[in-house]
Structure formats: structure tokens, C-alpha cells
CSV table of C-alpha atoms in Angstrom, one decimal:
chain,number,residue,atom,x,y,z
P,1,MET,CA,-20.5,-40.6,28.3
P,2,LEU,CA,-19.9,-37.1,27.6
P,3,GLN,CA,-17.6,-37.7,25.0
P,4,CYS,CA,-20.1,-39.5,23.0
P,5,LEU,CA,-22.5,-37.3,23.4
P,6,ASP,CA,-20.3,-34.5,22.0
P,7,LEU,CA,-19.3,-36.4,18.9
P,8,ASN,CA,-23.0,-37.3,18.2
P,9,ILE,CA,-24.4,-33.9,18.6
P,10,PHE,CA,-21.9,-32.1,16.6
P,11,GLY,CA,-22.2,-34.8,14.0
P,12,LEU,CA,-18.3,-35.4,14.4
P,13,ASP,CA,-18.7,-38.7,13.5
P,14,ILE,CA,-15.7,-41.2,12.8
P,15,LEU,CA,-15.8,-40.7,8.9
P,16,GLN,CA,-15.4,-36.6,9.3
P,17,SER,CA,-12.9,-37.1,12.1
P,18,LEU,CA,-10.9,-39.3,9.5
P,19,LEU,CA,-11.2,-36.6,6.4
P,20,ALA,CA,-10.1,-34.1,8.9
P,21,LEU,CA,-7.1,-36.2,9.6
P,22,ASN,CA,-6.4,-36.6,6.1
P,23,GLY,CA,-6.3,-32.8,6.0
P,24,PHE,CA,-4.2,-32.5,8.4
P,25,GLN,CA,-1.8,-34.9,6.9
P,26,VAL,CA,-1.6,-33.1,3.6
P,27,VAL,CA,-0.8,-30.1,5.5
P,28,SER,CA,1.6,-31.8,7.7
P,29,SER,CA,3.5,-33.7,5.2
P,30,ASN,CA,4.0,-30.7,2.9
P,31,MET,CA,5.3,-28.3,5.4
P,32,GLY,CA,8.3,-28.3,3.1
P,33,ASN,CA,6.2,-26.7,0.3
P,34,PHE,CA,4.8,-24.3,2.7
P,35,LEU,CA,8.2,-23.4,4.3
P,36,ARG,CA,9.8,-22.6,0.6
P,37,GLY,CA,6.7,-20.7,-0.5
P,38,THR,CA,7.2,-18.6,2.8
P,39,VAL,CA,10.9,-17.9,2.1
P,40,LEU,CA,9.8,-16.6,-1.4
P,41,THR,CA,7.0,-14.6,-0.1
P,42,LEU,CA,9.2,-13.0,2.2
P,43,GLU,CA,12.2,-12.6,-0.4
P,44,ILE,CA,9.8,-10.8,-3.0
P,45,THR,CA,8.6,-8.8,-0.2
P,46,ALA,CA,11.8,-7.7,1.3
P,47,LEU,CA,13.4,-7.0,-2.3
P,48,SER,CA,10.3,-5.0,-3.5
P,49,VAL,CA,10.3,-2.9,-0.2
P,50,ALA,CA,13.7,-2.3,-0.4
P,51,PHE,CA,13.6,-1.4,-3.9
P,52,GLY,CA,10.4,0.5,-3.4
P,53,MET,CA,11.9,2.8,-1.2
P,54,VAL,CA,14.2,3.8,-3.4
P,55,LEU,CA,11.9,4.4,-6.4
P,56,GLY,CA,9.4,6.0,-3.5
P,57,LEU,CA,12.3,8.5,-2.3
P,58,ILE,CA,12.7,9.5,-5.8
P,59,ALA,CA,9.7,9.6,-7.1
P,60,ALA,CA,8.2,11.6,-4.1
P,61,LEU,CA,11.5,14.2,-4.7
P,62,LEU,CA,10.4,14.3,-8.2
P,63,LYS,CA,6.9,15.2,-7.3
P,64,MET,CA,7.9,17.9,-5.0
P,65,SER,CA,10.1,19.9,-7.3
P,66,ARG,CA,8.8,23.1,-8.2
P,67,TYR,CA,9.9,22.5,-11.9
P,68,LYS,CA,6.7,21.3,-13.6
P,69,LEU,CA,8.7,19.0,-16.1
P,70,VAL,CA,10.4,17.3,-13.4
P,71,ALA,CA,7.4,16.8,-11.3
P,72,LEU,CA,5.1,15.6,-14.0
P,73,PRO,CA,6.8,12.3,-14.2
P,74,GLY,CA,6.8,11.6,-10.8
P,75,SER,CA,3.0,12.6,-10.5
P,76,ILE,CA,2.5,9.9,-13.6
P,77,TYR,CA,4.1,7.2,-11.8
P,78,ILE,CA,2.5,7.7,-8.4
P,79,ASP,CA,-0.8,8.1,-10.2
P,80,PHE,CA,-1.0,5.3,-12.1
P,81,PHE,CA,0.7,2.5,-9.7
P,82,ARG,CA,-1.9,3.6,-6.8
P,83,GLY,CA,-4.7,4.4,-9.5
P,84,THR,CA,-4.8,0.6,-10.7
P,85,PRO,CA,-5.5,-2.7,-9.4
P,86,LEU,CA,-1.8,-4.6,-8.4
P,87,PHE,CA,-3.5,-7.7,-10.0
P,88,VAL,CA,-3.8,-5.8,-13.2
P,89,GLN,CA,-0.7,-4.8,-13.2
P,90,ILE,CA,0.9,-8.1,-12.6
P,91,LEU,CA,-0.9,-9.2,-15.7
P,92,LEU,CA,0.3,-6.2,-17.6
P,93,PHE,CA,3.9,-6.3,-16.7
P,94,TYR,CA,4.1,-10.1,-17.0
P,95,PHE,CA,2.4,-10.8,-20.2
P,96,GLY,CA,2.7,-7.1,-21.7
P,97,ILE,CA,4.9,-4.8,-21.4
P,98,LEU,CA,8.2,-7.1,-19.7
P,99,PRO,CA,8.3,-9.4,-22.7
P,100,LEU,CA,9.2,-6.4,-25.0
P,101,VAL,CA,12.2,-5.5,-22.4
P,102,PHE,CA,13.4,-9.0,-21.5
P,103,ASP,CA,12.6,-12.6,-20.8
P,104,ALA,CA,11.6,-12.1,-17.2
P,105,ASN,CA,10.9,-15.1,-15.1
P,106,SER,CA,7.7,-15.0,-12.7
P,107,PHE,CA,10.1,-14.2,-9.5
P,108,GLN,CA,11.8,-11.5,-11.4
P,109,ALA,CA,8.5,-10.1,-12.8
P,110,ALA,CA,6.9,-10.4,-9.2
P,111,VAL,CA,9.6,-8.2,-7.7
P,112,ILE,CA,9.7,-5.7,-10.6
P,113,VAL,CA,5.8,-5.0,-10.3
P,114,CYS,CA,5.7,-5.3,-6.5
P,115,SER,CA,8.5,-2.6,-6.3
P,116,LEU,CA,6.9,-0.5,-8.8
P,117,ASN,CA,3.6,-0.5,-6.9
P,118,SER,CA,5.0,-0.6,-3.4
P,119,GLY,CA,7.1,2.6,-4.5
P,120,ALA,CA,4.4,4.4,-5.4
P,121,TYR,CA,2.9,4.4,-2.0
P,122,ILE,CA,5.9,4.9,-0.3
P,123,ALA,CA,6.7,7.9,-2.4
P,124,GLU,CA,3.5,9.4,-0.7
P,125,ILE,CA,4.5,8.4,2.9
P,126,VAL,CA,8.0,10.0,2.2
P,127,ARG,CA,6.1,13.0,0.9
P,128,ALA,CA,3.9,13.3,3.8
P,129,GLY,CA,7.1,12.7,6.1
P,130,ILE,CA,8.8,15.4,4.3
P,131,GLN,CA,6.4,18.1,4.7
P,132,ALA,CA,5.6,17.1,8.4
P,133,VAL,CA,9.1,18.7,9.1
P,134,ASP,CA,9.0,22.1,10.1
P,135,ARG,CA,9.5,24.7,7.1
P,136,GLY,CA,12.0,26.7,9.5
P,137,GLN,CA,14.5,23.8,9.3
P,138,MET,CA,14.5,24.2,5.7
P,139,GLU,CA,15.1,27.7,5.7
P,140,ALA,CA,17.7,27.4,8.6
P,141,ALA,CA,19.7,25.4,6.5
P,142,ARG,CA,19.3,27.5,3.3
P,143,SER,CA,20.1,30.4,5.4
P,144,LEU,CA,23.7,28.9,6.6
P,145,GLY,CA,24.2,28.6,2.7
P,146,MET,CA,23.2,24.8,2.0
P,147,THR,CA,22.1,24.0,-1.4
P,148,ASN,CA,18.6,22.5,-1.5
P,149,VAL,CA,20.0,18.8,-1.9
P,150,GLN,CA,22.4,19.3,1.0
P,151,ALA,CA,19.5,20.7,3.4
P,152,MET,CA,17.4,17.6,2.4
P,153,TRP,CA,19.9,15.1,2.6
P,154,HIS,CA,21.6,16.2,6.1
P,155,VAL,CA,18.7,18.2,8.0
P,156,ILE,CA,15.3,17.1,6.2
P,157,LEU,CA,15.2,13.3,5.6
P,158,PRO,CA,17.1,12.6,8.9
P,159,GLN,CA,14.1,13.9,10.5
P,160,ALA,CA,11.4,12.9,8.2
P,161,TYR,CA,12.6,9.1,8.5
P,162,LYS,CA,11.1,8.9,12.1
P,163,ILE,CA,8.0,10.2,10.5
P,164,VAL,CA,7.8,7.8,8.4
P,165,ILE,CA,8.4,4.6,10.0
P,166,PRO,CA,4.8,3.7,11.3
P,167,PRO,CA,3.3,4.3,8.0
P,168,MET,CA,5.9,2.2,6.2
P,169,VAL,CA,5.6,-0.9,8.4
P,170,ASN,CA,1.8,-0.8,7.0
P,171,GLU,CA,3.0,-0.4,3.7
P,172,PHE,CA,5.2,-3.5,4.6
P,173,ILE,CA,2.7,-5.5,5.7
P,174,ALA,CA,0.2,-4.4,3.0
P,175,LEU,CA,2.7,-5.4,0.6
P,176,LEU,CA,3.4,-8.9,2.2
P,177,LYS,CA,-0.4,-9.9,2.0
P,178,ASP,CA,-0.4,-8.1,-1.7
P,179,THR,CA,2.5,-10.6,-3.1
P,180,SER,CA,-0.1,-13.3,-3.0
P,181,LEU,CA,-1.6,-12.0,-5.9
P,182,VAL,CA,1.7,-12.8,-7.9
P,183,ALA,CA,0.6,-16.6,-7.6
P,184,ILE,CA,-1.5,-15.7,-11.1
P,185,ILE,CA,1.8,-15.7,-13.0
P,186,GLY,CA,3.3,-18.5,-11.3
P,187,ALA,CA,5.8,-17.2,-8.9
P,188,GLU,CA,6.0,-20.0,-6.4
P,189,GLU,CA,5.4,-18.4,-3.2
P,190,LEU,CA,3.2,-19.3,-0.7
P,191,THR,CA,-0.1,-18.7,-2.0
P,192,HIS,CA,0.8,-20.6,-5.0
P,193,GLN,CA,2.3,-23.4,-3.2
P,194,GLY,CA,-1.5,-23.8,-1.7
P,195,ARG,CA,-2.9,-23.6,-5.1
P,196,ILE,CA,-0.6,-26.1,-6.2
P,197,LEU,CA,-1.3,-28.5,-3.4
P,198,TYR,CA,-5.2,-28.2,-3.5
P,199,SER,CA,-5.3,-29.0,-7.0
P,200,VAL,CA,-4.0,-32.2,-6.0
P,201,THR,CA,-5.9,-33.0,-2.6
P,202,TYR,CA,-8.6,-30.5,-2.8
P,203,GLU,CA,-8.3,-30.2,1.1
P,204,ALA,CA,-9.4,-26.6,1.1
P,205,ALA,CA,-10.1,-25.7,4.4
P,206,TRP,CA,-7.0,-27.1,5.8
P,207,ILE,CA,-4.7,-25.7,2.9
P,208,TRP,CA,-5.9,-22.3,2.9
P,209,GLY,CA,-6.4,-22.4,6.4
P,210,ALA,CA,-2.7,-22.8,6.8
P,211,VAL,CA,-2.0,-20.4,4.4
P,212,ALA,CA,-4.1,-17.7,6.3
P,213,LEU,CA,-2.4,-18.8,9.6
P,214,ILE,CA,1.1,-18.1,8.0
P,215,TYR,CA,0.5,-14.8,6.6
P,216,LEU,CA,-0.9,-13.8,9.9
P,217,LEU,CA,2.0,-15.2,11.6
P,218,LEU,CA,4.2,-13.0,9.3
P,219,THR,CA,2.1,-10.1,9.5
P,220,ARG,CA,1.9,-10.1,13.3
P,221,LEU,CA,5.8,-10.3,13.6
P,222,LEU,CA,6.0,-7.3,11.4
P,223,SER,CA,3.7,-5.1,13.2
P,224,MET,CA,5.5,-6.2,16.4
P,225,LEU,CA,8.6,-5.2,14.8
P,226,GLY,CA,7.0,-2.0,14.2
P,227,ASP,CA,6.0,-1.2,17.6
P,228,TYR,CA,9.3,-1.6,18.6
P,229,LEU,CA,11.1,0.5,16.2
P,230,GLU,CA,8.1,3.5,17.0
P,231,ARG,CA,9.1,2.7,21.0
P,232,ARG,CA,12.6,3.2,20.3
P,233,LEU,CA,12.2,6.3,18.4
P,234,ALA,CA,9.8,7.8,20.9
P,235,THR,CA,12.5,7.5,23.6
P,236,GLU,CA,15.5,8.9,21.1
G,1,MET,CA,27.9,46.7,3.1
G,2,ILE,CA,24.0,46.1,2.4
G,3,LYS,CA,22.4,47.9,-0.1
G,4,VAL,CA,18.5,47.7,-0.8
G,5,GLU,CA,17.4,49.7,-3.9
G,6,ASN,CA,13.7,49.9,-4.7
G,7,LEU,CA,12.5,46.5,-3.2
G,8,TYR,CA,9.0,45.6,-4.0
G,9,LYS,CA,7.2,42.2,-2.4
G,10,SER,CA,3.5,41.2,-2.5
G,11,PHE,CA,1.9,37.8,-1.3
G,12,GLY,CA,-0.9,37.0,-3.4
G,13,PRO,CA,-2.9,40.2,-3.4
G,14,LEU,CA,-1.1,41.6,-0.4
G,15,GLN,CA,1.4,44.1,-0.9
G,16,VAL,CA,4.1,43.6,2.1
G,17,LEU,CA,7.2,45.8,0.6
G,18,LYS,CA,6.6,48.8,-1.3
G,19,GLY,CA,9.6,50.2,-2.6
G,20,ILE,CA,12.4,49.8,0.4
G,21,ASP,CA,15.5,51.8,-0.2
G,22,CYS,CA,18.3,51.4,2.5
G,23,HIS,CA,22.0,51.2,3.0
G,24,ILE,CA,23.8,49.4,6.0
G,25,ALA,CA,27.5,50.5,6.2
G,26,ALA,CA,30.0,47.8,7.5
G,27,ARG,CA,30.3,47.4,11.1
G,28,GLU,CA,26.8,49.3,11.3
G,29,VAL,CA,24.0,48.2,13.6
G,30,VAL,CA,20.6,48.8,12.5
G,31,CYS,CA,17.5,47.9,14.3
G,32,ILE,CA,14.2,47.8,12.6
G,33,ILE,CA,11.0,48.5,14.1
G,34,GLY,CA,7.2,48.7,13.8
G,35,PRO,CA,4.0,47.5,14.0
G,36,SER,CA,3.3,43.7,13.0
G,37,GLY,CA,2.7,43.4,9.5
G,38,SER,CA,4.6,46.4,8.6
G,39,GLY,CA,6.9,44.3,6.7
G,40,LYS,CA,10.1,44.2,8.9
G,41,SER,CA,10.7,40.5,8.6
G,42,THR,CA,10.1,40.2,4.9
G,43,LEU,CA,12.7,42.8,4.2
G,44,LEU,CA,15.0,40.7,6.1
G,45,ARG,CA,14.1,37.7,4.7
G,46,CYS,CA,14.3,39.2,1.1
G,47,VAL,CA,17.9,40.5,2.0
G,48,ASN,CA,19.0,36.7,2.2
G,49,GLN,CA,16.8,35.5,-0.5
G,50,LEU,CA,14.6,33.5,1.8
G,51,GLU,CA,11.9,35.4,-0.1
G,52,LYS,CA,12.2,36.7,-3.5
G,53,ALA,CA,11.4,40.2,-4.1
G,54,ASP,CA,9.1,40.9,-7.3
G,55,SER,CA,11.3,43.9,-8.1
G,56,GLY,CA,14.2,45.6,-7.0
G,57,LYS,CA,17.6,45.0,-5.6
G,58,VAL,CA,19.5,43.7,-3.0
G,59,ILE,CA,23.5,43.9,-3.0
G,60,ILE,CA,25.6,42.6,-0.2
G,61,ASP,CA,29.4,43.3,-0.1
G,62,GLY,CA,29.2,44.6,-3.8
G,63,VAL,CA,27.2,41.2,-5.4
G,64,GLU,CA,24.0,41.5,-6.5
G,65,LEU,CA,22.0,38.7,-5.2
G,66,THR,CA,18.8,39.8,-6.8
G,67,SER,CA,20.9,38.9,-10.2
G,68,PRO,CA,20.1,35.4,-11.4
G,69,GLN,CA,23.6,34.7,-12.3
G,70,THR,CA,24.5,34.8,-8.5
G,71,ASP,CA,25.1,31.9,-6.7
G,72,ILE,CA,22.9,32.4,-3.8
G,73,ASN,CA,24.0,29.6,-1.4
G,74,LYS,CA,27.8,31.3,-1.8
G,75,VAL,CA,26.2,34.5,-0.6
G,76,ARG,CA,24.2,33.3,2.0
G,77,GLN,CA,27.6,31.6,3.7
G,78,GLN,CA,28.4,35.3,4.6
G,79,VAL,CA,24.7,36.0,5.7
G,80,GLY,CA,24.1,34.5,8.9
G,81,MET,CA,20.4,34.6,9.9
G,82,VAL,CA,18.7,34.1,13.8
G,83,PHE,CA,15.0,33.2,13.7
G,84,GLN,CA,12.5,33.9,15.9
G,85,HIS,CA,11.8,30.1,16.8
G,86,PHE,CA,15.5,29.2,16.7
G,87,ASN,CA,14.8,26.5,14.1
G,88,LEU,CA,17.8,24.5,15.7
G,89,PHE,CA,18.4,21.0,14.1
G,90,PRO,CA,16.6,18.6,16.8
G,91,HIS,CA,18.7,15.7,15.4
G,92,ARG,CA,21.9,17.0,16.0
G,93,THR,CA,23.7,18.1,19.8
G,94,THR,CA,24.5,21.2,20.3
G,95,LEU,CA,28.0,21.0,18.9
G,96,GLU,CA,26.8,19.1,15.7
G,97,ASN,CA,24.3,22.2,15.1
G,98,VAL,CA,27.6,24.4,15.1
G,99,THR,CA,29.8,22.3,13.1
G,100,MET,CA,27.4,21.0,10.5
G,101,ALA,CA,27.3,23.8,8.0
G,102,PRO,CA,31.4,24.2,8.1
G,103,ILE,CA,31.7,20.6,7.8
G,104,ILE,CA,29.2,20.1,4.8
G,105,ILE,CA,29.5,23.5,2.9
G,106,LYS,CA,33.4,24.5,3.5
G,107,LYS,CA,34.0,20.8,3.8
G,108,MET,CA,36.2,21.5,6.8
G,109,ASN,CA,37.4,18.7,8.7
G,110,LYS,CA,35.7,17.4,12.1
G,111,ALA,CA,38.4,18.5,14.6
G,112,GLU,CA,38.8,21.9,12.9
G,113,ALA,CA,35.1,22.6,12.8
G,114,GLY,CA,34.8,21.5,16.5
G,115,ASP,CA,37.5,23.9,17.8
G,116,ILE,CA,35.8,26.7,15.9
G,117,ALA,CA,32.1,25.5,17.3
G,118,HIS,CA,33.8,25.1,20.7
G,119,GLU,CA,35.4,28.7,20.9
G,120,LEU,CA,31.9,29.8,19.6
G,121,LEU,CA,29.9,28.2,22.2
G,122,ARG,CA,32.3,29.5,24.8
G,123,LYS,CA,31.6,33.0,23.8
G,124,VAL,CA,27.8,32.5,23.8
G,125,GLY,CA,28.2,30.9,27.6
G,126,LEU,CA,27.6,27.4,26.3
G,127,SER,CA,30.8,25.7,26.8
G,128,ASP,CA,29.4,22.9,28.8
G,129,LYS,CA,26.3,21.8,26.3
G,130,ASP,CA,28.1,20.5,23.4
G,131,ASP,CA,26.6,16.6,23.7
G,132,VAL,CA,23.1,18.0,24.7
G,133,HIS,CA,20.0,17.9,22.2
G,134,PRO,CA,18.3,21.1,21.4
G,135,ALA,CA,15.1,19.7,23.1
G,136,GLN,CA,17.0,19.7,26.6
G,137,LEU,CA,18.1,23.5,26.2
G,138,SER,CA,15.8,26.6,27.3
G,139,GLY,CA,14.6,28.9,24.6
G,140,GLY,CA,17.7,31.5,25.7
G,141,GLN,CA,20.1,29.0,25.6
G,142,LYS,CA,18.7,27.4,21.8
G,143,GLN,CA,18.5,31.0,20.6
G,144,ARG,CA,22.3,31.6,22.0
G,145,VAL,CA,23.3,28.2,19.8
G,146,ALA,CA,21.8,29.2,17.2
G,147,ILE,CA,23.6,32.4,16.8
G,148,ALA,CA,26.7,30.3,17.6
G,149,ARG,CA,25.6,28.1,14.9
G,150,ALA,CA,25.0,31.3,12.3
G,151,LEU,CA,28.7,32.6,13.3
G,152,ALA,CA,30.4,29.4,12.4
G,153,MET,CA,30.0,30.1,8.8
G,154,GLN,CA,32.1,33.4,9.7
G,155,PRO,CA,29.7,35.6,7.8
G,156,LYS,CA,30.1,39.5,7.1
G,157,VAL,CA,26.5,40.0,8.1
G,158,MET,CA,24.2,39.0,10.8
G,159,LEU,CA,20.3,39.3,10.4
G,160,PHE,CA,18.2,38.6,13.4
G,161,ASP,CA,14.2,38.2,12.9
G,162,GLU,CA,12.8,39.0,16.3
G,163,PRO,CA,15.4,36.9,17.9
G,164,THR,CA,14.0,37.4,21.5
G,165,SER,CA,10.5,37.5,20.8
G,166,ALA,CA,9.9,33.9,21.6
G,167,LEU,CA,11.4,33.9,24.6
G,168,ASP,CA,10.5,34.2,28.5
G,169,PRO,CA,11.0,37.3,29.8
G,170,GLU,CA,13.7,36.0,31.9
G,171,MET,CA,15.9,34.8,29.1
G,172,VAL,CA,15.7,37.7,27.1
G,173,GLY,CA,18.6,39.7,28.5
G,174,GLU,CA,21.3,36.6,27.9
G,175,VAL,CA,20.4,36.6,24.2
G,176,LEU,CA,20.3,40.5,23.8
G,177,GLU,CA,24.0,40.6,25.7
G,178,VAL,CA,25.3,38.2,23.0
G,179,MET,CA,24.1,40.3,20.3
G,180,LYS,CA,25.4,43.0,22.1
G,181,ASN,CA,28.9,41.5,22.4
G,182,LEU,CA,28.9,40.8,18.5
G,183,ALA,CA,28.2,44.3,17.7
G,184,GLN,CA,30.8,45.9,19.9
G,185,GLU,CA,33.0,43.2,18.1
G,186,GLY,CA,32.2,45.3,15.0
G,187,MET,CA,29.8,42.7,13.0
G,188,THR,CA,27.3,44.5,10.5
G,189,MET,CA,24.1,43.9,12.2
G,190,MET,CA,20.2,44.3,10.8
G,191,VAL,CA,18.0,43.4,13.8
G,192,VAL,CA,14.1,43.2,13.5
G,193,THR,CA,13.2,43.9,17.1
G,194,HIS,CA,10.5,44.8,19.5
G,195,GLU,CA,13.2,45.2,22.3
G,196,MET,CA,13.3,49.3,22.1
G,197,GLY,CA,16.0,49.2,25.3
G,198,PHE,CA,18.4,47.1,22.8
G,199,ALA,CA,17.8,49.6,19.6
G,200,LYS,CA,18.5,52.8,22.2
G,201,GLU,CA,21.5,51.2,23.7
G,202,VAL,CA,23.3,49.2,20.9
G,203,GLY,CA,21.7,50.3,17.4
G,204,HIS,CA,23.8,52.8,15.4
G,205,ARG,CA,20.4,53.7,13.5
G,206,VAL,CA,16.9,53.1,13.7
G,207,LEU,CA,14.4,52.3,10.7
G,208,PHE,CA,10.7,52.5,11.6
G,209,MET,CA,8.5,50.7,9.2
G,210,ASP,CA,5.1,50.8,8.6
G,211,GLU,CA,2.8,49.5,5.8
G,212,GLY,CA,5.8,48.5,3.5
G,213,ILE,CA,7.6,51.5,3.7
G,214,ILE,CA,10.3,52.9,5.7
G,215,VAL,CA,8.4,55.8,7.5
G,216,GLU,CA,11.3,57.3,9.0
G,217,GLN,CA,15.1,56.7,10.0
G,218,GLY,CA,17.7,58.0,11.8
G,219,SER,CA,19.7,57.6,15.3
G,220,PRO,CA,18.4,55.9,18.3
G,221,ARG,CA,18.1,59.3,19.8
G,222,GLN,CA,16.3,61.2,16.9
G,223,ILE,CA,13.8,58.4,16.5
G,224,PHE,CA,13.1,57.4,20.4
G,225,GLU,CA,13.2,61.2,21.5
G,226,ASN,CA,12.2,63.3,18.5
G,227,PRO,CA,10.1,61.4,16.2
G,228,VAL,CA,9.1,63.3,13.2
G,229,ASN,CA,6.4,61.4,11.7
G,230,SER,CA,3.0,61.0,13.0
G,231,ARG,CA,2.9,57.4,12.9
G,232,THR,CA,6.0,56.8,14.3
G,233,GLN,CA,4.9,59.0,17.3
G,234,SER,CA,1.8,56.9,17.6
G,235,PHE,CA,3.6,53.6,17.6
G,236,LEU,CA,6.2,54.6,19.8
G,237,SER,CA,3.5,56.1,22.3
G,238,LYS,CA,1.9,52.7,22.4
G,239,VAL,CA,5.2,50.7,23.0
G,240,LEU,CA,7.3,53.0,25.2
């Protein structure tokens, strides 16, 4: 009795239930595609963060140099990639710049652009971390006779990395979501899988709902990892 | 051992050092006193080039530090410095704080550096604190580790920048004791301090600085008992 009432009031008649069922079936029978897309999304993100950390560290150190000629390339790089949309960067590099250098496939292009983009953000995180270390640390290291590089490597960076971890996890999460933009150049990550499936089945709510849910799951996992790291470092 | 000639230093429009001349002999302990803002710490920091002087010379053991050809890192290995706020490396243990510079700079092996560090920590009365991180030490203990850290590079000269100013009163004595022992072993020392008792007892010579110049200098007895300059007199009347 109650069930009948529910179905009628909310218009959940048999036809719509069937449609919903169809969407569910589309999603469940294509789990393999979603999974492959997810793996690729993670690969692009992980590679980009890894390269981005190296780029970011270099760019931060360049930008902090007291020599203008050294600092300038760092500044330009950071400003460009933070000051333009990632979407435009993807198009520019995939169609404009990379073809001049080598025949990059969409996966390579995705990793290159996301690394460059993430490197610029990480550079500012690293710079803030380095500057948050007490000035006396550098002075103490230098007064012992360490070079600037030795002091940076053995004294400043080991202290900066703790400060840097929480914002770095945020950057990781932001990048994971941003990689969805590389769907436009056909890198077969999660969003692209959704687009392909949608173009065949038109199950928008089900497909994009599933895609969103997977992203949510991934970002939740990452931020839990971040919380764990933060807690562990706090007790150290 | 240390020669400072006609040293000038400004921070923006503020002239902090206005022509400093002083010579410090080997094994001599020179205490620098004076009101805050008189340029004492800046002078000390110019001696090991943590601050770059605008003009003038600093010569240590015959090497002109202010010359651009000088490898400043090489010279600093022979000039230890102790800071007001200790500046120990918080991510390393006490022992590692002391062994770090010899291992990194002198490429000493861990065991050898460890032996030297143990000996130094024993000397400053902290032989039981090897594996402790600086955060777990008291202020006095931190400063003694900082002294051991500086000594690990076997410097010819030690600079002390108000080493007891950030300490609780009951910990001042233990640090001054270590410094006194060091002085008795014949270390050449430049000490910026507000501890007049230490200057009197341990210092061979006292410099009184005010407004960027050395106003008066002499033996502790001369300065503390018969100051000639009126500025010295008024400063001492406030602190003694």
C-alpha cells in the first residue's frame, strides 16, 4: 500500500525505473572502462606530481636567487603556468608547441603539461616552505662554513619539507581533478572514458554520476593520506 | 689575529657602524659592551661576513675577508659563532648537530666526527644527551650544544653574540662557565655581552660601543673602575 503510494506520488513509474535500470547497467557493464580510465588518471597525476616536485624545487630555488638573471627564468615560468588556464596550456602544448619538438601522444602530452603546470604551483609552495624556516638556521649553517647549497640541502630543506606537506597534498588533489581536462586531447583517462560511454549511451546522469563518485573516492583517499602524514610529522 | 679597519655599515638610511678599528691578538678575550642599537652585534656579524660591510676591511689570521677573491666558506670554518637564539638544527640530534659540519664540510667519516663530538659534549657537560633532539633541551643546554657545534670545526676564533641574553637567569652561569674554560684554554674570543661580571672576570679587554663607534676601550679594570668618557660612565651607571 505504502509502496504503491510512493511510486505514484514521486512519478517513479515503471518506465522510469526501467530507464534507471538501463543506466545502471551501462555503468556496471562498463566498469572495466572506468577502471582503466581511473588507472590512467592516477598515472598522469602521480607522474605529474613527481616531475612537478623536481620542477617546482628547481623553479623555487631559481626564483629565490639573488642574481636577477637566474631568478628571472624561474619567475617567468611560475607566472606563465599559474597565470594561464590549464585548459589553454593543454591545447597550446598539444597542438602548438609539442609537435615542433617531437611527436607526442596524448598521454605524453598530458603528463608534460600537467607536470609543468603543477611544478609552477609546487614552486610557490616550496618557496613559502623555505622562507618559513627561521633565518637563524641559514646563518648558523653558513657560520660553520657550509656553502649556500650545503646549507640548503642539509639544513633548510629537511625542515621545509614538513611545512610543505599539507599544501602539497592539496596540490596533489587539485591536480588529480584537473587532469580531467586532458580528456580534450583524447588521453584516455577517467573523464574521457565517460565521454566515450556517454556518446554511445546518452546515460548522462548515471555515467557522469559514476565518474564524479570515482573522483570523490580518489580525492578522499588522498586527503586521508594527507591527514595521516600531518599527524605523523606532528609527533616526530 | 683579527684586524678590523675603518669598517662602515648601513642598513638603508641607518648608519650602524661608523668607522670601526680594532685589533684582537691571538688568545685574547675581548668583550664588547654598550647599549642596544650601538652596533655591537653588527660588528660581530661583519667579522664573519654574515653581514657585508659597506667599506673597510676585516682580516683574520692574515686573510682579508672583505676581498672578493677570498673563499668566505673556507674562512668561516675557522671562525666559530654562537648566537643569542642558539640556532641549533631542530631536525637533528644533539650529536648530529655537532658532527654535521665536520662530516659535510671536512668530509670526515662518521666515527671520527662522533669521537670529536663526544669529547666536546663531555667538555660542555652534556655527555648524556647524544640522542636527544634540541627541543628537549633547556636553554642553557642548547647554548652549550651550540658552543660544542662551533668548536667541532676546530676554529681559531670564536664569536659570541649575546650568548646568554635569551636564557633564564639560572642557566646563565652554566654557559658562562663553559666560555670561561674556553678562554682559559687560550681561545681567541670576541664576546658581545651584557654580563658585566663575565667581562670583568674573563675579558682581557673591554670595548665600549655607542652609536656605531668604539667610544672607549681598555682593561676591564680601567673601563669598569675609571671610565674616562662620559657616555661610558652613564652607560655603566645604569647597568652596574
